[in-house]
GROMACS .gro file of C-alpha atoms in nm:
model
  271
    1MET     CA    1  -1.527  -0.939  -2.986
    2ASN     CA    2  -1.735  -1.094  -3.340
    3GLN     CA    3  -1.673  -1.490  -3.260
    4PRO     CA    4  -1.949  -1.632  -3.175
    5ASN     CA    5  -1.805  -1.813  -2.814
    6SER     CA    6  -1.658  -1.480  -2.749
    7PRO     CA    7  -1.750  -1.321  -2.410
    8SER     CA    8  -1.860  -1.010  -2.615
    9ALA     CA    9  -2.199  -1.171  -2.697
   10GLN     CA   10  -2.333  -1.194  -2.450
   11THR     CA   11  -2.526  -0.891  -2.213
   12ASP     CA   12  -2.451  -0.907  -1.931
   13THR     CA   13  -2.385  -0.511  -1.804
   14ARG     CA   14  -2.087  -0.660  -1.536
   15PHE     CA   15  -1.887  -0.763  -1.832
   16GLU     CA   16  -1.984  -0.440  -2.071
   17ARG     CA   17  -1.877  -0.226  -1.755
   18GLY     CA   18  -1.565  -0.416  -1.786
   19LEU     CA   19  -1.501  -0.385  -2.064
   20ALA     CA   20  -1.546  -0.025  -2.085
   21ILE     CA   21  -1.278   0.033  -1.803
   22LEU     CA   22  -1.077  -0.229  -1.995
   23GLY     CA   23  -1.098  -0.052  -2.317
   24GLU     CA   24  -1.036   0.287  -2.136
   25MET     CA   25  -0.705   0.165  -2.059
   26SER     CA   26  -0.590   0.003  -2.346
   27GLY     CA   27  -0.791   0.111  -2.630
   28ALA     CA   28  -0.849  -0.227  -2.871
   29GLY     CA   29  -0.529  -0.426  -2.696
   30GLY     CA   30  -0.759  -0.521  -2.405
   31ALA     CA   31  -0.994  -0.668  -2.646
   32ALA     CA   32  -0.760  -0.784  -2.865
   33ILE     CA   33  -0.639  -0.984  -2.513
   34VAL     CA   34  -0.977  -1.126  -2.463
   35ASP     CA   35  -1.074  -1.203  -2.833
   36ALA     CA   36  -0.693  -1.385  -2.794
   37LEU     CA   37  -0.897  -1.608  -2.559
   38ALA     CA   38  -1.163  -1.759  -2.759
   39ASP     CA   39  -1.044  -2.072  -2.870
   40ILE     CA   40  -0.968  -2.259  -2.554
   41ALA     CA   41  -1.053  -2.061  -2.261
   42PRO     CA   42  -1.349  -1.780  -2.303
   43ASP     CA   43  -1.417  -1.844  -1.936
   44LEU     CA   44  -1.127  -1.672  -1.876
   45GLY     CA   45  -1.138  -1.354  -2.060
   46ARG     CA   46  -1.415  -1.347  -1.912
   47PHE     CA   47  -1.324  -1.330  -1.577
   48VAL     CA   48  -1.060  -1.081  -1.709
   49VAL     CA   49  -1.323  -0.820  -1.778
   50GLU     CA   50  -1.620  -0.904  -1.528
   51TRP     CA   51  -1.308  -0.912  -1.180
   52ALA     CA   52  -1.025  -0.737  -1.337
   53TYR     CA   53  -1.169  -0.474  -1.421
   54ALA     CA   54  -1.590  -0.419  -1.370
   55ASP     CA   55  -1.520  -0.556  -0.986
   56ILE     CA   56  -1.192  -0.470  -0.918
   57PHE     CA   57  -1.036  -0.150  -1.143
   58ASP     CA   58  -1.420   0.009  -1.100
   59ARG     CA   59  -1.372   0.076  -0.690
   60PRO     CA   60  -1.305   0.401  -0.497
   61GLY     CA   61  -1.049   0.441  -0.312
   62LEU     CA   62  -0.749   0.461  -0.526
   63ASP     CA   63  -0.713   0.681  -0.888
   64ARG     CA   64  -0.670   0.467  -1.286
   65GLN     CA   65  -0.353   0.637  -1.221
   66GLU     CA   66  -0.300   0.443  -0.795
   67ARG     CA   67  -0.447   0.155  -0.942
   68GLU     CA   68  -0.197   0.121  -1.257
   69LEU     CA   69   0.076   0.164  -1.103
   70ALA     CA   70   0.044  -0.014  -0.785
   71THR     CA   71   0.006  -0.311  -1.072
   72VAL     CA   72   0.333  -0.211  -1.261
   73GLY     CA   73   0.524  -0.217  -0.889
   74ALA     CA   74   0.338  -0.577  -0.812
   75LEU     CA   75   0.436  -0.704  -1.130
   76ALA     CA   76   0.752  -0.583  -1.170
   77ALA     CA   77   0.853  -0.733  -0.812
   78LEU     CA   78   0.720  -1.058  -0.983
   79GLY     CA   79   0.929  -1.075  -1.249
   80ASP     CA   80   0.928  -1.345  -1.591
   81THR     CA   81   0.564  -1.105  -1.699
   82ALA     CA   82   0.720  -0.803  -1.975
   83PRO     CA   83   0.375  -0.875  -2.202
   84GLN     CA   84   0.144  -0.831  -1.900
   85LEU     CA   85   0.365  -0.533  -1.770
   86LYS     CA   86   0.426  -0.388  -2.182
   87PHE     CA   87   0.044  -0.414  -2.126
   88HIS     CA   88   0.023  -0.217  -1.767
   89ILE     CA   89   0.361   0.028  -1.817
   90ASP     CA   90   0.131   0.089  -2.179
   91ALA     CA   91  -0.180   0.097  -1.995
   92ALA     CA   92  -0.040   0.383  -1.710
   93LEU     CA   93   0.053   0.599  -2.017
   94GLN     CA   94  -0.297   0.591  -2.129
   95VAL     CA   95  -0.463   0.696  -1.737
   96GLY     CA   96  -0.173   1.023  -1.763
   97VAL     CA   97   0.082   0.850  -1.534
   98THR     CA   98   0.400   1.016  -1.731
   99PRO     CA   99   0.693   0.871  -1.813
  100VAL     CA  100   0.868   1.011  -1.590
  101GLU     CA  101   0.704   0.881  -1.300
  102ILE     CA  102   0.694   0.538  -1.419
  103VAL     CA  103   1.086   0.471  -1.409
  104GLU     CA  104   1.104   0.658  -1.076
  105ALA     CA  105   0.872   0.343  -0.918
  106LEU     CA  106   1.090   0.092  -1.144
  107VAL     CA  107   1.339   0.240  -0.920
  108HIS     CA  108   1.201   0.290  -0.665
  109LEU     CA  109   1.216  -0.103  -0.670
  110VAL     CA  110   1.529  -0.173  -0.637
  111PRO     CA  111   1.580  -0.212  -0.285
  112PHE     CA  112   1.314  -0.450  -0.214
  113THR     CA  113   1.330  -0.677  -0.587
  114GLY     CA  114   1.735  -0.602  -0.649
  115PHE     CA  115   1.834  -0.494  -1.003
  116PRO     CA  116   1.780  -0.726  -1.232
  117ARG     CA  117   1.401  -0.733  -1.232
  118VAL     CA  118   1.390  -0.385  -1.219
  119LEU     CA  119   1.637  -0.348  -1.570
  120ASN     CA  120   1.399  -0.630  -1.762
  121ALA     CA  121   1.185  -0.385  -1.601
  122LEU     CA  122   1.284  -0.099  -1.794
  123GLY     CA  123   1.383  -0.299  -2.074
  124VAL     CA  124   0.997  -0.310  -2.143
  125ALA     CA  125   0.875   0.034  -2.026
  126ARG     CA  126   1.159   0.166  -2.280
  127ALA     CA  127   0.979  -0.077  -2.576
  128VAL     CA  128   0.660   0.102  -2.447
  129PHE     CA  129   0.776   0.459  -2.529
  130VAL     CA  130   0.949   0.418  -2.822
  131ASP     CA  131   0.614   0.224  -2.927
  132HIS     CA  132   0.441   0.580  -2.864
  133GLY     CA  133   0.728   0.727  -3.005
  134VAL     CA  134   0.771   0.893  -2.566
  135THR     CA  135   1.134   1.017  -2.533
  136VAL     CA  136   1.174   1.089  -2.150
  137ASP     CA  137   1.478   1.368  -2.015
  138PRO     CA  138   1.700   1.157  -1.814
  139VAL     CA  139   1.663   1.245  -1.439
  140VAL     CA  140   1.954   1.276  -1.263
  141MET     CA  141   1.975   1.353  -0.857
  142GLU     CA  142   2.200   1.604  -0.726
  143ASP     CA  143   2.231   1.703  -0.354
  144ASP     CA  144   2.582   1.709  -0.189
  145ARG     CA  145   2.515   1.647   0.116
  146ASP     CA  146   2.683   1.330   0.278
  147ARG     CA  147   2.439   1.070   0.190
  148TYR     CA  148   2.418   0.918   0.509
  149GLU     CA  149   2.355   1.222   0.626
  150ARG     CA  150   2.011   1.217   0.386
  151GLY     CA  151   1.951   0.875   0.439
  152ALA     CA  152   1.915   0.922   0.800
  153GLU     CA  153   1.671   1.153   0.781
  154ASN     CA  154   1.432   1.013   0.519
  155LEU     CA  155   1.468   0.696   0.780
  156VAL     CA  156   1.323   0.912   1.071
  157ARG     CA  157   1.016   1.091   0.817
  158ILE     CA  158   0.921   0.780   0.676
  159ASP     CA  159   0.992   0.499   0.890
  160GLY     CA  160   0.995   0.667   1.206
  161GLN     CA  161   1.109   0.508   1.519
  162HIS     CA  162   1.093   0.141   1.396
  163GLY     CA  163   1.351   0.195   1.122
  164LEU     CA  164   1.621   0.284   1.361
  165ASP     CA  165   1.572   0.006   1.598
  166VAL     CA  166   1.596  -0.190   1.190
  167VAL     CA  167   1.889  -0.041   1.117
  168ALA     CA  168   2.042  -0.047   1.519
  169SER     CA  169   1.920  -0.455   1.540
  170LEU     CA  170   2.207  -0.470   1.247
  171LYS     CA  171   2.483  -0.292   1.424
  172ASP     CA  172   2.674  -0.586   1.561
  173ILE     CA  173   2.585  -0.830   1.275
  174SER     CA  174   2.698  -0.578   0.982
  175PRO     CA  175   2.702  -0.295   1.012
  176ASP     CA  176   2.798  -0.211   0.665
  177LEU     CA  177   2.443  -0.374   0.582
  178ALA     CA  178   2.325  -0.095   0.824
  179ARG     CA  179   2.505   0.134   0.642
  180TYR     CA  180   2.345   0.031   0.341
  181ILE     CA  181   2.066   0.063   0.397
  182VAL     CA  182   2.015   0.481   0.499
  183GLU     CA  183   2.284   0.521   0.275
  184PHE     CA  184   2.144   0.406  -0.034
  185SER     CA  185   1.789   0.314   0.040
  186PHE     CA  186   1.666   0.597   0.163
  187GLY     CA  187   1.979   0.847   0.106
  188ASP     CA  188   2.000   0.768  -0.247
  189ILE     CA  189   1.653   0.563  -0.432
  190TYR     CA  190   1.353   0.727  -0.153
  191HIS     CA  191   1.562   1.052  -0.162
  192ARG     CA  192   1.410   1.115  -0.493
  193PRO     CA  193   1.162   1.348  -0.603
  194TRP     CA  194   1.013   1.259  -0.903
  195LEU     CA  195   0.791   1.024  -0.764
  196SER     CA  196   0.579   1.140  -0.420
  197PRO     CA  197   0.596   0.965  -0.146
  198GLN     CA  198   0.285   0.861  -0.095
  199ARG     CA  199   0.337   0.674  -0.441
  200LYS     CA  200   0.636   0.572  -0.337
  201GLN     CA  201   0.470   0.407  -0.078
  202LEU     CA  202   0.188   0.229  -0.267
  203VAL     CA  203   0.432   0.096  -0.521
  204THR     CA  204   0.629  -0.037  -0.263
  205VAL     CA  205   0.333  -0.188  -0.058
  206ALA     CA  206   0.238  -0.351  -0.411
  207ALA     CA  207   0.579  -0.479  -0.470
  208LEU     CA  208   0.628  -0.689  -0.143
  209THR     CA  209   0.282  -0.852  -0.151
  210ALA     CA  210   0.428  -0.977  -0.468
  211PHE     CA  211   0.712  -1.136  -0.364
  212GLY     CA  212   0.577  -1.281  -0.138
  213ASP     CA  213   0.677  -1.373   0.207
  214THR     CA  214   0.827  -0.993   0.335
  215ALA     CA  215   0.529  -1.018   0.645
  216PRO     CA  216   0.803  -0.769   0.876
  217GLN     CA  217   0.957  -0.570   0.576
  218LEU     CA  218   0.561  -0.499   0.461
  219ALA     CA  219   0.448  -0.433   0.791
  220VAL     CA  220   0.746  -0.161   0.821
  221HIS     CA  221   0.617  -0.043   0.452
  222ILE     CA  222   0.227  -0.020   0.501
  223GLY     CA  223   0.339   0.150   0.876
  224ALA     CA  224   0.591   0.418   0.640
  225ALA     CA  225   0.262   0.422   0.416
  226LEU     CA  226   0.059   0.553   0.687
  227ASN     CA  227   0.283   0.787   0.831
  228VAL     CA  228   0.336   0.977   0.451
  229GLY     CA  229  -0.052   1.013   0.481
  230LEU     CA  230  -0.277   0.744   0.265
  231SER     CA  231  -0.510   0.598   0.512
  232PRO     CA  232  -0.593   0.256   0.552
  233ALA     CA  233  -0.878   0.187   0.323
  234GLN     CA  234  -0.631   0.327   0.064
  235VAL     CA  235  -0.357   0.054   0.170
  236VAL     CA  236  -0.627  -0.243   0.176
  237GLU     CA  237  -0.688  -0.069  -0.193
  238THR     CA  238  -0.410  -0.155  -0.278
  239LEU     CA  239  -0.358  -0.474  -0.109
  240THR     CA  240  -0.719  -0.559  -0.334
  241GLN     CA  241  -0.617  -0.413  -0.699
  242VAL     CA  242  -0.298  -0.686  -0.705
  243THR     CA  243  -0.519  -0.942  -0.594
  244ALA     CA  244  -0.564  -1.024  -0.939
  245TYR     CA  245  -0.211  -1.023  -1.028
  246THR     CA  246  -0.047  -1.182  -0.709
  247GLY     CA  247  -0.360  -1.428  -0.629
  248PHE     CA  248  -0.539  -1.479  -0.348
  249PRO     CA  249  -0.314  -1.599  -0.115
  250ARG     CA  250   0.005  -1.298  -0.134
  251VAL     CA  251  -0.335  -1.105  -0.062
  252LEU     CA  252  -0.487  -1.269   0.261
  253ASN     CA  253  -0.125  -1.315   0.414
  254ALA     CA  254  -0.075  -0.908   0.328
  255ILE     CA  255  -0.418  -0.806   0.483
  256ARG     CA  256  -0.330  -0.992   0.826
  257THR     CA  257  -0.047  -0.831   0.804
  258ALA     CA  258  -0.212  -0.466   0.768
  259ARG     CA  259  -0.436  -0.617   1.004
  260GLU     CA  260  -0.167  -0.606   1.267
  261VAL     CA  261  -0.048  -0.227   1.170
  262PHE     CA  262  -0.394  -0.104   1.192
  263GLU     CA  263  -0.456  -0.254   1.503
  264LYS     CA  264  -0.124  -0.143   1.684
  265ARG     CA  265  -0.252   0.230   1.592
  266ASN     CA  266  -0.559   0.171   1.699
  267LEU     CA  267  -0.696   0.303   1.349
  268SER     CA  268  -0.974   0.070   1.126
  269VAL     CA  269  -1.100   0.114   0.756
  270GLU     CA  270  -1.387   0.255   0.696
  271PRO     CA  271  -1.630  -0.021   0.476
   0.00000   0.00000   0.00000
């Protein structure tokens, strides 16, 4: 951080606070990214430090691990973000997210983003683990119960009656699709125990926000986030967290959806 035009020359405490947070989460890598912008867009480097880190990452409401999981979920959903995804998977490890949790967060996204994006994201995660000398002991789910049975149980527990209504609405046109939702999404994916229900919904909400044009599905999963114990404030913090990665338009649309869900439940967000 020694270039004369680098933002590090500033003494603004907001910048210094952001740089300290960035260093906490990325070591020297974050400072190197800011330095790399000094010859072309020094203000952009300053915005990264001051806004994304001093303003957003330093907010209360979510811990560092939750913020990195939400960010990883959003970047994986966006696709074509390998350098940024690599940076944030690395940061997730730095703040204590386990390799298994990172893998599970990515596996969890398959029903929402499809296999290609998840396979690409797992390739990035593998490279980060190699860089860290981390070995992952693969986990395999073992449950001999009928997949539809356990999926229906999870669907009711997570989404309530609305989830059943969605499945029922498909039976006159695509009963197999309805069955796949229950068996695969909830019997296979949601049934996996290596990421908490709260973190699964946090990752899902972040990913659907990043995907955009998913208001009906986002409403269902914001409701599910509340059902598994996330507060309205934590939902809003998750949306705020991904603003730096998805942009304001998608987050504003998601906030509108969240407001509608909260109003239907007579919930408010404590300022």
